[in-house]
């Protein structure tokens, strides 16, 4: 996981992150995006080119559109199905549109594609106007229809018909006569003339379509937008995502936050994902808790939600209030850094440097740091965590930092994952059913002492008994010395 | 005239050459000419890219397919653009082949076209179904019989086989090889319930007498004679999705349960075994059945090979007729 979300992409606004680079960074985001039931061939390309939005108004507008789409689907189920059937038939005609834009002469296949597309678009426009809904805005379909369907029979087939040109019609008639009379030489001559005349007609059609390029392009964009919008509405309803409220400078507050990817994996194993509630402001919050208590998943889920909302999506929670930021920065260790030749500590320091640099540049950052400095010695490690927390406090950075380092030394707000409930842990507990006995809820941490659950979990994981007994001896020894 | 009446009883027909230059295209052109006035809605396509206007191996000119109004045809974008006759585009496929997307069109004049089409069996099957829904009563497929091909012409309801001097310049050899292909095409098909279950299977499966299918979790039978695998623990019927080779048949034919062993293959093109080994397997009691079966209607012969060999057409016809109980025609005589 790189600490820098600002990956440069060759697009119209290279400084702004696109969805296609965001999904590379966060697997659960990819999971949500790939679950969208898109219909039309070019939709995925458009979706991947979506830009990160940091203006609250623009996000609100987009979320409101999704809400409208949900209402539309609920009220017009059969109509939605018909619109989606039309959308599913839309081909990727971006190449053809590019040719029209440059003014090159289209061939019959391109003209067929455009006519096929335009008839589908016209059908969708009629469906929407029958329902009196304005989810999208389509142009007057008439001018392009006249070019592509001069006979007005609305059949999605294409050839250069006689109606296009009197001279062509005459040539064809003469050719047919020669063909029937068996005059081979004349036949060939007329065929050649007809083929050349067809090309003149195509050139003329290309010029007319070139004038209509903006209408064509706009229609394509709008239909793809409609496809994405309907797909979002369908998916969010199915997956119980919620439309978040946005607060410029308030607290971020999730109720019933869940990770759809982890939820699905657990459900496949017959287990159940425990949604959590979390509130945080524009000050760092330290999160402690046992191993396997879901701290990393929590950070990734908070990152996922922030990314989703700032790409105009609903979030996986039952209720959510979200503060909009300029950038989400997540630091979670993984094996990739080692593959790049950096030690895990080195890679982490690079990520944290990136985060601090971005904060210093004046950007509003949501910093999510998983167990910083866990791979170095405890003395300096603790010092580093303290320094990060203090720096974030000083610069008023919204951040969640997970750690195993002792909580007493920190002045900032502290949360703890409850972990094992105090009720009896049954004998048959194992790695497979462990999550049933863990409480993933967060509580304010009073900070006296960290729960000693690592060895308990190691035992459940089946770690060698002698190893655990020896470790337990040293834990007791230290507690005794402290007293 | 020969065999055209019979063809109309089928929804799809492939014309398959056992080798290049065995007269497949002449045969196809003949059928198209015979059927043009029959009032039947016809579509033409090809299995894979077989439509180079010049045969790339031997340099001989490969005839284009002649098409008449209002037949439908399916070919790749690039071959579609090369045609000179007027045609109305009905559809352009979403998926692309090596020569671009497939264009479905209706001929508005007669003319010549190079045919190319889907290269895998499933796409061809879907294409034929799609053409049917457009009102096509008979789809003619320019087929290929190549071991390299991933598509099989066996998806068509019926088939005509083109054979000739290009395959062997020796009449007895040619007859023996052709007879073997005919025997394979005639392999019986399994019962429909089992077929539907096996069509999507991609690995070796065992089927017991109650029809229960068990996936044996082995991907290939390559080197099976050395492996400690119990192929027949669940039943004596074995579905083999890949190739059936001499090695496999040699391994099976010596087993004591050979009379109970039944192999199921997708279609006859998956049998790569030699005629001799296949014959031994069958003689010892082994059986082979297919998922996809096609009805062989006739055989076309081309007594001329590109290297200049010319066989005696009558003698070849007679020799084939002795072994194969099907109509046999000389393609050059058909053309004339």
Short mmCIF file of N, CA and C in Angstrom, two decimals, chain A residues 304-395:
data_model
loop_
_atom_site.label_atom_id
_atom_site.label_comp_id
_atom_site.label_asym_id
_atom_site.label_seq_id
_atom_site.Cartn_x
_atom_site.Cartn_y
_atom_site.Cartn_z
N UNK A 304 -11.79 2.90 2.76
CA UNK A 304 -12.73 2.53 1.70
C UNK A 304 -13.91 3.49 1.66
N UNK A 305 -14.48 3.76 2.82
CA UNK A 305 -15.66 4.63 2.87
C UNK A 305 -15.33 6.04 2.40
N UNK A 306 -14.18 6.54 2.86
CA UNK A 306 -13.80 7.89 2.47
C UNK A 306 -13.58 7.96 0.95
N UNK A 307 -12.93 6.93 0.41
CA UNK A 307 -12.70 6.89 -1.03
C UNK A 307 -14.03 6.79 -1.78
N UNK A 308 -14.91 5.90 -1.31
CA UNK A 308 -16.19 5.71 -1.98
C UNK A 308 -16.96 7.03 -2.06
N UNK A 309 -17.08 7.69 -0.92
CA UNK A 309 -17.91 8.90 -0.91
C UNK A 309 -17.28 9.97 -1.80
N UNK A 310 -15.96 10.03 -1.83
CA UNK A 310 -15.34 11.09 -2.62
C UNK A 310 -15.19 10.73 -4.10
N UNK A 311 -15.66 9.52 -4.45
CA UNK A 311 -15.85 9.22 -5.87
C UNK A 311 -17.35 9.23 -6.21
N UNK A 312 -18.17 9.67 -5.22
CA UNK A 312 -19.60 9.81 -5.48
C UNK A 312 -20.41 8.56 -5.21
N UNK A 313 -19.94 7.72 -4.31
CA UNK A 313 -20.64 6.48 -4.00
C UNK A 313 -21.21 6.53 -2.58
N UNK A 314 -22.17 5.65 -2.33
CA UNK A 314 -22.65 5.44 -0.97
C UNK A 314 -21.58 4.67 -0.19
N UNK A 315 -21.79 4.55 1.14
CA UNK A 315 -20.77 3.89 1.96
C UNK A 315 -21.35 2.67 2.69
N UNK A 316 -20.49 1.71 3.03
CA UNK A 316 -20.96 0.49 3.71
C UNK A 316 -21.17 0.72 5.21
N UNK A 317 -22.29 1.30 5.56
CA UNK A 317 -22.61 1.55 6.97
C UNK A 317 -24.12 1.71 7.06
N UNK A 318 -24.65 1.62 8.29
CA UNK A 318 -26.09 1.86 8.40
C UNK A 318 -26.39 3.35 8.49
N UNK A 319 -25.45 4.11 9.09
CA UNK A 319 -25.56 5.57 9.06
C UNK A 319 -24.14 6.13 8.98
N UNK A 320 -24.00 7.27 8.33
CA UNK A 320 -22.65 7.85 8.25
C UNK A 320 -22.71 9.37 8.10
N UNK A 321 -21.84 10.03 8.84
CA UNK A 321 -21.61 11.46 8.66
C UNK A 321 -20.12 11.58 8.35
N UNK A 322 -19.79 12.23 7.25
CA UNK A 322 -18.39 12.19 6.83
C UNK A 322 -17.85 13.60 6.57
N UNK A 323 -16.66 13.82 7.06
CA UNK A 323 -15.96 15.08 6.79
C UNK A 323 -15.15 14.88 5.51
N UNK A 324 -15.34 15.75 4.56
CA UNK A 324 -14.65 15.64 3.27
C UNK A 324 -13.20 16.11 3.42
N UNK A 325 -12.29 15.37 2.83
CA UNK A 325 -10.86 15.74 2.91
C UNK A 325 -10.29 15.89 1.50
N UNK A 326 -9.05 16.37 1.46
CA UNK A 326 -8.39 16.50 0.16
C UNK A 326 -7.74 15.17 -0.24
N UNK A 327 -7.35 14.40 0.75
CA UNK A 327 -6.63 13.18 0.45
C UNK A 327 -6.75 12.17 1.59
N UNK A 328 -6.94 10.90 1.23
CA UNK A 328 -6.89 9.83 2.22
C UNK A 328 -5.52 9.20 2.09
N UNK A 329 -4.83 9.02 3.18
CA UNK A 329 -3.53 8.38 3.09
C UNK A 329 -3.47 7.23 4.06
N UNK A 330 -3.20 6.05 3.52
CA UNK A 330 -3.24 4.84 4.31
C UNK A 330 -1.84 4.23 4.33
N UNK A 331 -1.39 3.87 5.51
CA UNK A 331 -0.10 3.19 5.60
C UNK A 331 -0.32 1.84 6.26
N UNK A 332 -0.30 0.81 5.45
CA UNK A 332 -0.43 -0.55 5.97
C UNK A 332 0.73 -1.34 5.39
N UNK A 333 1.45 -2.04 6.26
CA UNK A 333 2.61 -2.78 5.78
C UNK A 333 2.18 -3.98 4.96
N UNK A 334 2.91 -4.26 3.93
CA UNK A 334 2.69 -5.51 3.20
C UNK A 334 3.98 -5.93 2.53
N UNK A 335 3.91 -7.02 1.82
CA UNK A 335 5.14 -7.59 1.29
C UNK A 335 5.70 -6.83 0.10
N UNK A 336 4.86 -5.98 -0.48
CA UNK A 336 5.30 -5.29 -1.69
C UNK A 336 6.55 -4.45 -1.47
N UNK A 337 6.58 -3.78 -0.28
CA UNK A 337 7.71 -2.90 -0.03
C UNK A 337 9.02 -3.68 -0.03
N UNK A 338 8.95 -4.91 0.51
CA UNK A 338 10.16 -5.73 0.54
C UNK A 338 10.60 -6.10 -0.88
N UNK A 339 9.61 -6.31 -1.73
CA UNK A 339 9.93 -6.65 -3.11
C UNK A 339 10.61 -5.48 -3.80
N UNK A 340 10.32 -4.28 -3.32
CA UNK A 340 10.94 -3.11 -3.94
C UNK A 340 12.32 -2.82 -3.34
N UNK A 341 12.79 -3.70 -2.48
CA UNK A 341 14.15 -3.57 -1.97
C UNK A 341 14.27 -2.76 -0.70
N UNK A 342 13.12 -2.39 -0.14
CA UNK A 342 13.17 -1.65 1.11
C UNK A 342 12.84 -2.60 2.25
N UNK A 343 13.41 -2.38 3.42
CA UNK A 343 12.99 -3.16 4.58
C UNK A 343 11.60 -2.68 4.94
N UNK A 344 10.87 -3.47 5.75
CA UNK A 344 9.51 -3.05 6.08
C UNK A 344 9.54 -1.72 6.85
N UNK A 345 10.57 -1.54 7.67
CA UNK A 345 10.70 -0.28 8.40
C UNK A 345 10.97 0.87 7.43
N UNK A 346 11.88 0.62 6.50
CA UNK A 346 12.24 1.66 5.52
C UNK A 346 11.03 2.08 4.71
N UNK A 347 10.26 1.09 4.24
CA UNK A 347 9.10 1.39 3.41
C UNK A 347 8.08 2.19 4.20
N UNK A 348 7.93 1.84 5.47
CA UNK A 348 6.98 2.54 6.31
C UNK A 348 7.39 3.99 6.51
N UNK A 349 8.68 4.21 6.75
CA UNK A 349 9.16 5.58 6.95
C UNK A 349 8.93 6.42 5.69
N UNK A 350 9.10 5.78 4.52
CA UNK A 350 8.84 6.50 3.26
C UNK A 350 7.37 6.91 3.20
N UNK A 351 6.49 5.99 3.58
CA UNK A 351 5.05 6.30 3.55
C UNK A 351 4.70 7.42 4.52
N UNK A 352 5.25 7.34 5.73
CA UNK A 352 4.91 8.35 6.75
C UNK A 352 5.48 9.72 6.36
N UNK A 353 6.66 9.70 5.76
CA UNK A 353 7.23 10.96 5.27
C UNK A 353 6.29 11.58 4.23
N UNK A 354 5.76 10.73 3.36
CA UNK A 354 4.83 11.21 2.32
C UNK A 354 3.61 11.85 2.96
N UNK A 355 3.10 11.21 4.00
CA UNK A 355 1.91 11.73 4.68
C UNK A 355 2.20 13.10 5.29
N UNK A 356 3.32 13.18 6.00
CA UNK A 356 3.64 14.45 6.68
C UNK A 356 3.91 15.56 5.66
N UNK A 357 4.55 15.20 4.58
CA UNK A 357 4.83 16.20 3.54
C UNK A 357 3.51 16.74 2.98
N UNK A 358 2.55 15.84 2.74
CA UNK A 358 1.27 16.26 2.20
C UNK A 358 0.54 17.17 3.19
N UNK A 359 0.61 16.81 4.48
CA UNK A 359 -0.04 17.62 5.50
C UNK A 359 0.59 19.02 5.54
N UNK A 360 1.92 19.04 5.49
CA UNK A 360 2.62 20.34 5.53
C UNK A 360 2.29 21.20 4.31
N UNK A 361 1.96 20.55 3.19
CA UNK A 361 1.63 21.34 1.99
C UNK A 361 0.27 22.00 2.13
N UNK A 362 -0.39 21.80 3.25
CA UNK A 362 -1.64 22.49 3.52
C UNK A 362 -2.88 21.71 3.14
N UNK A 363 -2.73 20.45 2.76
CA UNK A 363 -3.88 19.65 2.36
C UNK A 363 -4.60 19.07 3.58
N UNK A 364 -5.91 18.98 3.45
CA UNK A 364 -6.71 18.34 4.49
C UNK A 364 -6.60 16.83 4.27
N UNK A 365 -5.94 16.16 5.22
CA UNK A 365 -5.64 14.74 5.00
C UNK A 365 -6.36 13.88 6.04
N UNK A 366 -6.86 12.74 5.60
CA UNK A 366 -7.28 11.71 6.55
C UNK A 366 -6.15 10.69 6.57
N UNK A 367 -5.40 10.65 7.71
CA UNK A 367 -4.24 9.76 7.78
C UNK A 367 -4.61 8.50 8.55
N UNK A 368 -4.38 7.36 7.95
CA UNK A 368 -4.73 6.09 8.57
C UNK A 368 -3.46 5.25 8.62
N UNK A 369 -2.90 5.10 9.81
CA UNK A 369 -1.60 4.46 9.92
C UNK A 369 -1.70 3.20 10.80
N UNK A 370 -1.36 2.09 10.21
CA UNK A 370 -1.48 0.81 10.91
C UNK A 370 -0.17 0.46 11.61
N UNK A 371 -0.21 0.39 12.92
CA UNK A 371 0.92 -0.02 13.74
C UNK A 371 2.26 0.56 13.28
N UNK A 372 2.40 1.88 13.38
CA UNK A 372 3.68 2.46 12.96
C UNK A 372 4.82 1.96 13.85
N UNK A 373 5.98 1.83 13.27
CA UNK A 373 7.22 1.48 13.98
C UNK A 373 7.14 0.16 14.74
N UNK A 374 6.32 -0.76 14.26
CA UNK A 374 6.18 -2.03 14.98
C UNK A 374 7.36 -2.96 14.71
N UNK A 375 8.15 -2.66 13.68
CA UNK A 375 9.20 -3.60 13.32
C UNK A 375 10.57 -3.18 13.86
N UNK A 376 10.58 -2.14 14.70
CA UNK A 376 11.89 -1.74 15.24
C UNK A 376 11.90 -1.96 16.76
N UNK A 377 12.95 -1.55 17.45
CA UNK A 377 13.03 -1.85 18.88
C UNK A 377 11.98 -1.06 19.66
N UNK A 378 11.45 -1.61 20.77
CA UNK A 378 10.31 -1.02 21.47
C UNK A 378 10.57 0.41 21.97
N UNK A 379 11.78 0.70 22.39
CA UNK A 379 12.06 2.03 22.94
C UNK A 379 11.90 3.10 21.86
N UNK A 380 12.61 2.90 20.76
CA UNK A 380 12.52 3.90 19.69
C UNK A 380 11.18 3.84 18.98
N UNK A 381 10.63 2.65 18.93
CA UNK A 381 9.32 2.48 18.30
C UNK A 381 8.28 3.30 19.03
N UNK A 382 8.23 3.17 20.34
CA UNK A 382 7.29 3.94 21.14
C UNK A 382 7.52 5.43 20.94
N UNK A 383 8.81 5.82 20.93
CA UNK A 383 9.15 7.24 20.74
C UNK A 383 8.62 7.76 19.41
N UNK A 384 8.76 6.94 18.37
CA UNK A 384 8.28 7.35 17.04
C UNK A 384 6.76 7.52 17.02
N UNK A 385 6.05 6.57 17.64
CA UNK A 385 4.59 6.66 17.66
C UNK A 385 4.16 7.92 18.40
N UNK A 386 4.80 8.16 19.54
CA UNK A 386 4.48 9.37 20.30
C UNK A 386 4.70 10.62 19.46
N UNK A 387 5.82 10.62 18.74
CA UNK A 387 6.16 11.79 17.91
C UNK A 387 5.12 11.99 16.82
N UNK A 388 4.70 10.90 16.20
CA UNK A 388 3.68 11.01 15.13
C UNK A 388 2.40 11.59 15.72
N UNK A 389 1.98 11.04 16.86
CA UNK A 389 0.73 11.50 17.48
C UNK A 389 0.83 12.98 17.84
N UNK A 390 1.96 13.38 18.44
CA UNK A 390 2.11 14.79 18.84
C UNK A 390 2.09 15.72 17.65
N UNK A 391 2.78 15.29 16.60
CA UNK A 391 2.83 16.10 15.38
C UNK A 391 1.42 16.26 14.79
N UNK A 392 0.69 15.16 14.76
CA UNK A 392 -0.68 15.21 14.24
C UNK A 392 -1.57 16.10 15.12
N UNK A 393 -1.35 16.04 16.42
CA UNK A 393 -2.13 16.90 17.33
C UNK A 393 -1.84 18.36 17.04
N UNK A 394 -0.56 18.64 16.90
CA UNK A 394 -0.13 20.03 16.67
C UNK A 394 -0.72 20.56 15.35
N UNK A 395 -0.71 19.68 14.32
CA UNK A 395 -1.18 20.14 13.00
C UNK A 395 -2.66 19.84 12.78
#
